[in-house]
XYZ file of C-alpha atoms in Angstrom:
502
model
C 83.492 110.581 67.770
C 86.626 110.431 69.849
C 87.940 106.773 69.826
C 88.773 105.984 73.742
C 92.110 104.943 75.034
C 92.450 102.073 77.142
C 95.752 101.523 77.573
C 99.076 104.223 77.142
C 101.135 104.309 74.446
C 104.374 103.799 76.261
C 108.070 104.297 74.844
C 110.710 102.222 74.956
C 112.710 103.754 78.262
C 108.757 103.677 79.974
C 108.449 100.332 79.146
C 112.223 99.562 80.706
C 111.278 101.560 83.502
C 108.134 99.282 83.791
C 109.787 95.808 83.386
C 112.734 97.720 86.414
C 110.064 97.843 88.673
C 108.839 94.480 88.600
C 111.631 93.266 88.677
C 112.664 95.099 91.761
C 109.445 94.136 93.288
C 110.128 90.583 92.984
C 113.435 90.675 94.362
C 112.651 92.471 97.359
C 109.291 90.339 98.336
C 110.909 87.005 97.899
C 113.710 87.682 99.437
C 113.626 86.067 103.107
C 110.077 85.698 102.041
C 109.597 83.236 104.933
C 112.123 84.883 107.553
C 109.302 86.025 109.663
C 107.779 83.102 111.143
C 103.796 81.677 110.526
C 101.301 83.986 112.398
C 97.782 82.599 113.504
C 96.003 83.304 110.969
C 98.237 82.611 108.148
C 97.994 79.186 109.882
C 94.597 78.976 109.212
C 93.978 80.266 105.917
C 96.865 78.015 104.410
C 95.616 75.069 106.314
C 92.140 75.498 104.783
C 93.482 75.547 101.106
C 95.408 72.146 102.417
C 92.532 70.632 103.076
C 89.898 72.120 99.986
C 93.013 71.253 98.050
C 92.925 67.585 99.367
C 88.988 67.377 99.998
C 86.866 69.214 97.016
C 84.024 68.693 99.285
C 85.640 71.501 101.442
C 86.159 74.058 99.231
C 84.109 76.320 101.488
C 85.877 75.492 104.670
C 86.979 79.511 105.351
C 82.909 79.746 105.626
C 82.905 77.554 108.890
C 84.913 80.756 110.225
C 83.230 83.106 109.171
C 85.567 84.080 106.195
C 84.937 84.674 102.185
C 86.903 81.903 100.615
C 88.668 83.388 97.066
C 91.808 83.790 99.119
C 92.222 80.370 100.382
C 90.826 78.886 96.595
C 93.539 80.840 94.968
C 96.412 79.190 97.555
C 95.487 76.138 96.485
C 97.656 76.011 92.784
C 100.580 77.284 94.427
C 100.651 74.321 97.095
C 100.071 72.411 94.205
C 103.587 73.462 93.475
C 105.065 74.492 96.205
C 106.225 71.881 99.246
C 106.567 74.414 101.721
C 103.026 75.448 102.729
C 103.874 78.945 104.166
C 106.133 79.788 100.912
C 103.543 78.855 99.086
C 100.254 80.846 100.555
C 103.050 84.230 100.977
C 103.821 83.826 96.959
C 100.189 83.979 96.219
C 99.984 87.133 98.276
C 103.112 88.537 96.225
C 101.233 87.442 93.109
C 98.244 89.470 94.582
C 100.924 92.572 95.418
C 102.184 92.914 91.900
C 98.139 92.758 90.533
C 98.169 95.936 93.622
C 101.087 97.679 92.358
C 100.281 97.214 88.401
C 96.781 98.507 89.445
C 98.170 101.741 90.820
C 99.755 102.235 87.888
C 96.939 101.730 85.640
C 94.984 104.706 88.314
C 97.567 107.165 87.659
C 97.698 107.293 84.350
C 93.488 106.855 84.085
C 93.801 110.055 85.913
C 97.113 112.440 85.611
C 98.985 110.614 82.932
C 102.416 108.523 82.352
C 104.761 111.167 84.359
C 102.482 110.006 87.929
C 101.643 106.460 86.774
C 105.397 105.559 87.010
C 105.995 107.585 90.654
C 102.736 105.791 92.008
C 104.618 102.426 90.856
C 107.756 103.074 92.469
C 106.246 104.002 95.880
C 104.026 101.269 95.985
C 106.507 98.730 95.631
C 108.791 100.699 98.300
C 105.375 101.031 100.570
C 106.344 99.445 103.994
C 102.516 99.009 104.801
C 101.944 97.798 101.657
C 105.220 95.398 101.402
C 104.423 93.863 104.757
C 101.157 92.356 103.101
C 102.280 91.695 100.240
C 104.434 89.165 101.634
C 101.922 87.884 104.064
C 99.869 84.878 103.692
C 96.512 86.542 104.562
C 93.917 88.096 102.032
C 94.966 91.711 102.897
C 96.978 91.616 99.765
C 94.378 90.212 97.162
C 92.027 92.707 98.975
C 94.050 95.847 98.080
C 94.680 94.703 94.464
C 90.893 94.032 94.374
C 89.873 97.815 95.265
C 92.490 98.976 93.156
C 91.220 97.359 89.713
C 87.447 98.043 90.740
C 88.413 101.835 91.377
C 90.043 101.576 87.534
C 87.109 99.804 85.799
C 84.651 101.958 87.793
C 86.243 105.186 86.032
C 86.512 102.811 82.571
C 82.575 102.419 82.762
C 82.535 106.211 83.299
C 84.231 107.101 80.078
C 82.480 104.424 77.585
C 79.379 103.305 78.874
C 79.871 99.861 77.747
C 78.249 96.264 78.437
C 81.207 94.132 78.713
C 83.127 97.095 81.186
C 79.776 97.183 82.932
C 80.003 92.842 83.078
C 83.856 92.729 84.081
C 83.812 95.346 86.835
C 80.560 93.519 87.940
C 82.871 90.291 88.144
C 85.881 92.163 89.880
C 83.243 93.305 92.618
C 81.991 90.338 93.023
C 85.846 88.638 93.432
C 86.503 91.308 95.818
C 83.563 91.092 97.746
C 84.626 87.046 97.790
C 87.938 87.986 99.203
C 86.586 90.162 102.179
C 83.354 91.961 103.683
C 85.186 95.149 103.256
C 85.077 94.655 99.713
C 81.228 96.083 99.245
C 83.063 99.798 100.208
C 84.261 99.672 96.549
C 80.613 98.439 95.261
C 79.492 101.707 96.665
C 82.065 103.889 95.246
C 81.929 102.671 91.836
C 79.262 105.672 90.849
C 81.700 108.209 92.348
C 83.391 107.927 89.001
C 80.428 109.697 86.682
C 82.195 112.878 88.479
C 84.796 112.411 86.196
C 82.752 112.722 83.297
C 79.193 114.047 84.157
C 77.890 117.008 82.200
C 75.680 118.936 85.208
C 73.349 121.149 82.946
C 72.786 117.876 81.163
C 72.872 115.524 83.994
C 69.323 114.199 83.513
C 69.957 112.910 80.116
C 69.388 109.606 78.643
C 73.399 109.344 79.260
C 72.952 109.353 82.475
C 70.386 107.075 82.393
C 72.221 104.491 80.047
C 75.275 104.899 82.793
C 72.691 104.145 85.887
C 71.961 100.734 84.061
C 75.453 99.823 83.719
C 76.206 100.409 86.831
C 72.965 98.014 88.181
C 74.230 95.866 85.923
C 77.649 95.774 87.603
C 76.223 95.472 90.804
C 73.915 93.238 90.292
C 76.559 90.925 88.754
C 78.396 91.090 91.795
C 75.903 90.100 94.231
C 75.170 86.983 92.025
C 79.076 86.124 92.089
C 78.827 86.589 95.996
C 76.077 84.189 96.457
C 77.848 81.880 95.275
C 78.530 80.833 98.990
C 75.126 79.608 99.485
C 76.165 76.479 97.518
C 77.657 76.105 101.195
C 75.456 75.358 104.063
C 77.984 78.022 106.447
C 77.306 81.544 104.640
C 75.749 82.770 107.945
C 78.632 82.471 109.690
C 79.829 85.429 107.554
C 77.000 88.048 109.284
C 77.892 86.292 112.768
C 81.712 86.868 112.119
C 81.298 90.307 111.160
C 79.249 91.141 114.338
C 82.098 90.003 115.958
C 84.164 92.903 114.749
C 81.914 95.297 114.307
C 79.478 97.249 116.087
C 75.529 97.102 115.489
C 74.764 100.801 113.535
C 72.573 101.972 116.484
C 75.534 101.727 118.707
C 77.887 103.289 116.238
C 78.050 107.089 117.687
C 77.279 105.923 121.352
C 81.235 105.389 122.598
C 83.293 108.674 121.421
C 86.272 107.389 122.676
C 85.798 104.205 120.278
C 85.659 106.499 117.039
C 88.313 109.247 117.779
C 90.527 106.116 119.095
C 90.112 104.037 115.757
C 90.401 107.633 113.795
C 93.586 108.682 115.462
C 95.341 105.022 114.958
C 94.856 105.524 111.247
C 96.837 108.283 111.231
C 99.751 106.833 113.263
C 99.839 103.471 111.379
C 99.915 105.641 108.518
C 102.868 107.941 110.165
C 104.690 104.362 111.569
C 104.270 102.482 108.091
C 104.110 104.722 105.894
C 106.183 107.039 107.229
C 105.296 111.043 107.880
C 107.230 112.918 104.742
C 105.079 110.771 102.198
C 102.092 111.407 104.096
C 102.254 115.058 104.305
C 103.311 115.513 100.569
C 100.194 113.015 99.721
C 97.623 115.280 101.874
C 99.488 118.111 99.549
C 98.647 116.384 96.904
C 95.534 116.431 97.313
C 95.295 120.342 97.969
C 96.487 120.592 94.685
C 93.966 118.516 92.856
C 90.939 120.128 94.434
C 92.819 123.449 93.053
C 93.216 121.917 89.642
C 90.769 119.444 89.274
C 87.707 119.374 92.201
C 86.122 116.380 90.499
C 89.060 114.432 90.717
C 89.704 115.385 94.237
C 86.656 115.016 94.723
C 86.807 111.198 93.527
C 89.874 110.294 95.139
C 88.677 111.715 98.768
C 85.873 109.742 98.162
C 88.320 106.230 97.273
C 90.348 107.296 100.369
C 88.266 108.473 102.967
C 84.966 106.994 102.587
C 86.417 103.240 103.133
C 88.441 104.766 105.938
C 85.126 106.496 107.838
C 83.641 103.693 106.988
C 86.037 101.312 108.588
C 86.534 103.427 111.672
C 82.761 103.666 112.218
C 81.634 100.335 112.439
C 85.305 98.535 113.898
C 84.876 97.359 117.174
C 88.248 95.781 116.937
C 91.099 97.543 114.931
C 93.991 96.725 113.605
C 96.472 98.341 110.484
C 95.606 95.303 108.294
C 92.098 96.257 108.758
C 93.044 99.910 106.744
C 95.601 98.556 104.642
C 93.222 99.398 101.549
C 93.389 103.011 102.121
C 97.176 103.068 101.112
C 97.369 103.117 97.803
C 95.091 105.887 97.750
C 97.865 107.950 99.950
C 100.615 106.757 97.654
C 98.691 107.723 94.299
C 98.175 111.340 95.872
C 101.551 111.603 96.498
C 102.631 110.376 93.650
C 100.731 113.183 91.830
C 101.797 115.632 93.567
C 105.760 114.676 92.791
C 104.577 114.497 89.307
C 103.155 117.905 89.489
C 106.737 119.545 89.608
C 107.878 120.693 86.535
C 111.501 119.640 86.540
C 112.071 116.185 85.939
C 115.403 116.256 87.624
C 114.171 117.564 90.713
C 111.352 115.599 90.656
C 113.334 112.073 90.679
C 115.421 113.699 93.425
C 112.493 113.865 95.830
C 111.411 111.459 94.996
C 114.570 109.470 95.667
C 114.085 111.181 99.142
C 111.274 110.602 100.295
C 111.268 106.820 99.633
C 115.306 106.388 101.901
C 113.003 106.130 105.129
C 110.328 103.357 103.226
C 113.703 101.948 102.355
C 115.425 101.446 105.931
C 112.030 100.056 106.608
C 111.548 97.646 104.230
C 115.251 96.504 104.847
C 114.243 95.416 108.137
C 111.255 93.456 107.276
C 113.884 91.780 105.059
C 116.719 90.842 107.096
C 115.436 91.143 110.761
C 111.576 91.104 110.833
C 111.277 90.352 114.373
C 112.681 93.602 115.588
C 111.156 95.272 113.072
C 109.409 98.472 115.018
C 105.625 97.068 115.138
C 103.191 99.307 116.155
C 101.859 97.936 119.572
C 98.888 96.194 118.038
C 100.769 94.448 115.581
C 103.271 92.783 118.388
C 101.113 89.730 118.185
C 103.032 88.670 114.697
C 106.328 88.337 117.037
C 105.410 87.939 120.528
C 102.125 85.946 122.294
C 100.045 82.974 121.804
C 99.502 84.792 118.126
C 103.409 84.303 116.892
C 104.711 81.037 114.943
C 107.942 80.563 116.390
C 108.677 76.891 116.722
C 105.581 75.311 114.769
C 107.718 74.393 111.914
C 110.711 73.272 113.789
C 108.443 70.750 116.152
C 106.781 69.834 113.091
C 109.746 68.763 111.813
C 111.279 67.222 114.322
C 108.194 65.034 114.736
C 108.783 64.082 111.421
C 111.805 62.743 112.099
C 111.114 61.142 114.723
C 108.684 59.093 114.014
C 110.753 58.474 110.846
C 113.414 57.358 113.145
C 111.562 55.351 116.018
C 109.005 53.653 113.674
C 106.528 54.029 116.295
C 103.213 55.932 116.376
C 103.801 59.267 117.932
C 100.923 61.319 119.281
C 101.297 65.332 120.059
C 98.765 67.008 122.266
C 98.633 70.703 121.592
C 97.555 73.789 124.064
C 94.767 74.980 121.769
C 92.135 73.934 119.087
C 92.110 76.654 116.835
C 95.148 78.787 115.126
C 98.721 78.252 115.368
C 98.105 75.085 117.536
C 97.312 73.077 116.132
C 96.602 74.105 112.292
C 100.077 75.483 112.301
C 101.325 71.946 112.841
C 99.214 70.194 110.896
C 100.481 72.478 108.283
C 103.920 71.797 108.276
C 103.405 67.859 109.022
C 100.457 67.441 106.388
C 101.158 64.349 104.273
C 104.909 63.782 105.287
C 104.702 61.049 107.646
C 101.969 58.232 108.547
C 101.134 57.515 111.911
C 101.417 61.092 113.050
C 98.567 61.765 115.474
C 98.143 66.243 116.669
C 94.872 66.594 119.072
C 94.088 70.087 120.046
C 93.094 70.769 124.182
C 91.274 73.672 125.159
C 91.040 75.002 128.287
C 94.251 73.010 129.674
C 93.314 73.204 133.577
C 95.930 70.911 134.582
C 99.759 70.042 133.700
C 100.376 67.273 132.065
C 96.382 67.472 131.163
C 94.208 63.907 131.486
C 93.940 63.569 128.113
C 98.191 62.753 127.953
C 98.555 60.720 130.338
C 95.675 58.517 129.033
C 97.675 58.403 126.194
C 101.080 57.816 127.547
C 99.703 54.744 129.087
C 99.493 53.263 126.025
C 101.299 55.223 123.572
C 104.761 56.033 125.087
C 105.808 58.691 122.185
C 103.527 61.200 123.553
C 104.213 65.101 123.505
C 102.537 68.084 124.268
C 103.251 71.413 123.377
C 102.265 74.504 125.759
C 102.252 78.176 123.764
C 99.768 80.708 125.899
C 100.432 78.861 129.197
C 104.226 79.944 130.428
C 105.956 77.705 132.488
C 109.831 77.275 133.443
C 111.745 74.207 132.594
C 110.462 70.516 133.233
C 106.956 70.059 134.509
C 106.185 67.137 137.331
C 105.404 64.555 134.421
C 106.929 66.493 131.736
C 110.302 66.492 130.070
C 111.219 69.476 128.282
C 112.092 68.474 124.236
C 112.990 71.893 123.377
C 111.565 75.583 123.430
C 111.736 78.694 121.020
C 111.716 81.805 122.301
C 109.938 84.573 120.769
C 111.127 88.173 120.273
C 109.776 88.798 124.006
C 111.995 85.797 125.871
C 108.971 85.587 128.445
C 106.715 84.178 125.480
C 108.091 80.669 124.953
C 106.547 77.709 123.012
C 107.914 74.728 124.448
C 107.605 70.472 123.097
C 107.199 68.063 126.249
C 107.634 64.753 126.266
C 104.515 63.007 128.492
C 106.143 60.361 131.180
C 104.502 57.720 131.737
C 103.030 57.562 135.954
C 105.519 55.325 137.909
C 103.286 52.866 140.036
């Protein structure tokens, strides 16, 4: 009997060639890894793991939102560490990223061998969709490793029809399924990988039947590790939030333009981010492996574009984070198909090619993320109520202030939810007593009741405005300062509240 392999037996320049690429993944996603400043929901995320950090009895907090907590439970060691909140929650997505770009690594050679294992490597870390997440303090990045290792194990469970690969990919589903909704696509896809190995005249075997088990085993695994939310009293909250984004299944064929919008955008994130050379020599990649392989074409169209169909079926709102899983599915494909050419020489050659535009890219995310060239539906990470700019520098300047008047200082923010205030409380958390941030929602006058209430006894009392624009001082407002976003029309501006002169 044939003794399986579960790992390659690598030589000393692959192994060099390994250790080059993490280390040029680590340089590049730490670099200016907080240049681009906090977007909403990074502000909520790493505010949750503040407070299950401080408060065990909040561990589930992300439930309240609707949102599968293993992300935010997994920030928590690195604030543990880490002073700066947003560094902290953007490492543990670069943690995530090299998990991602290990993973594809591991798929290429499960599949093709060494030769593509190292090219799927390389253009993963030089992925601009991919490098924007994994330097991004959401669970996008944790989400894509996730898929990636359950896509692995999935074809591991395939080959040796074991118990204990049955019981980890079982707990890797579950994680993933933690991390995200979207995570039960990979659940589904796990039996895709019995192509690989499946002997047709003797499909109906007791092979077959052993592999069925495993795979309920897996599954069933996974669903256990998932409900472990209902130790929390806010699991509902997960079916209400994902009615929120997408549509009931009746409904799913009854607006056209919906699904040929969402369909299209795929394709022209993937053109924007990706960028178009990779993307045509991936979808050439695949031609070739339903002309050498159709089982593993087969298996890989069913990784790539089931999740994708999926995804653009039921999304009522879409965005490129929402797809970001699909990626390393494009990059593996072509990665194989660079492989496929003979010559080494010219292989590394396009290769070198092909990744100068992911390059010029990724050097803007680095050194001038603002202007980076967004699609239009990512603009809210620079511009709009959405974009950062300023929470950290009024947080610290309320810091200081405080430090320097001694007196009780109270900030009044436009909003209850998001940037304002969890942003702030972010950045202030545990640096200063006497700090007071209160959240107002709908503000229907300037200054709002609630401040001058407070000024009246309180005279350090501030508001900030973000989604209401307004020019310069306000009747009964003094302008502190304001930070301009990459559009100068979206401004977030710190008031100071004047007291009413009687």
């Amino acid at each position: 009997m044939k003794v399986m392999q579960w790992f390659p037996r690598l030589k000393k320049l692959e192994w060099l060639i390994i250790l080059g690429v993490i280390i040029v993944y680590f340089v590049l996603t730490l670099t200016n890894l907080t240049k681009l400043p906090i977007f909403v929901d990074e502000a909520l995320y790493l505010r949750w793991a503040q407070i299950a950090w401080h408060d065990a009895s909040w561990r589930f907090i992300s439930l309240t939102d609707g949102k599968q907590p293993l992300y935010v439970w997994f920030v928590i060691p690195f604030m543990k560490l880490i002073s700066d909140p947003l560094y902290a929650g953007r490492l543990a997505s670069v943690v995530c990223g090299l998990f991602s770009v290990l993973g594809i690594g591991y798929l290429g050679w499960l599949i093709q061998g060494k030769r593509t294992a190292l090219f799927a490597m390389i253009v993963a870390t030089l992925s601009p969709y991919l490098f924007f997440y994994y330097r991004f303090g959401v669970m996008e990045s944790m989400l894509v490793a996730g898929s990636l290792w359950v896509c692995n194990f999935s074809i591991l469970l395939a080959r040796a029809r074991r118990l204990d690969v049955a019981l980890i990919l079982g707990m890797l589903g579950g994680a993933t399924m933690l991390v995200k909704s979207s995570g039960t696509f990979f659940l589904l896809l796990i039996p895709f990988a019995y192509l690989l190995v499946a002997d047709f005249p003797k499909f109906f075997s007791r092979s077959t039947g052993r592999y069925s088990l495993l795979v309920l085993v897996s599954w069933i695994l996974a669903t256990v590790i998932y409900n472990v939310q209902r130790l929390s009293p806010w699991m509902h909250m997960i079916a209400q939030k994902n009615a929120f984004f997408i549509v009931p299944y009746a409904e799913i064929f009854a607006e056209f333009a919906r699904l040929s919008n969402n369909f299209l955008d795929v394709w022209r994130w993937q053109i924007s981010y990706t960028t178009l050379p990779l993307l045509l020599i991936a979808l050439f990649g695949l031609y070739q492996l339903f002309r050498k392989n159709w089982r593993l074409g087969v298996f890989l169209s069913a990784w790539l574009f089931g999740p994708m169909l999926g995804t653009v079926l039921l999304a009522r709102l879409f965005a490129p984070r929402y797809i970001v899983f699909v990626t390393p599915f494009i990059l593996l494909l072509a990665a194989s198909a660079i492989s496929a050419i003979k010559n080494l020489k010219y292989s590394i050659l396009i290769l070198f090619v092909l990744t100068l535009p992911p390059l010029y890219l990724i050097g803007r995310l680095l050194f001038d993320p603002i202007h980076f060239p967004y699609v239009s539906v990512d603009e809210g990470y620079v511009n709009g109520w959405s974009a950062g700019e300023g929470t950290k520098q009024i947080a610290d300047w309320a810091v200081n202030r405080l430090q320097t008047t001694g007196q009780p200082l109270t900030i009044f923010t436009e909003g209850t939810f998001g940037i304002l205030p969890h942003g702030l409380e972010l950045y202030a958390d545990g640096r200063v007593e006497g700090l007071t941030i209160r959240g107002l929602y709908p503000i229907n006058s300037i200054p709002p009741q609630e401040t001058i209430e407070s000024v009246a006894t309180n005279p350090e009392t501030y508001l900030i405005l973000n989604n209401t624009q307004t020019m310069g001082d306000q009747a009964g407002l003094e302008l502190i300062a304001e930070y301009a976003k990459r559009d100068p029309a979206y401004t977030m501006r710190l008031y100071r509240v004047l007291p009413l002169i009687k």
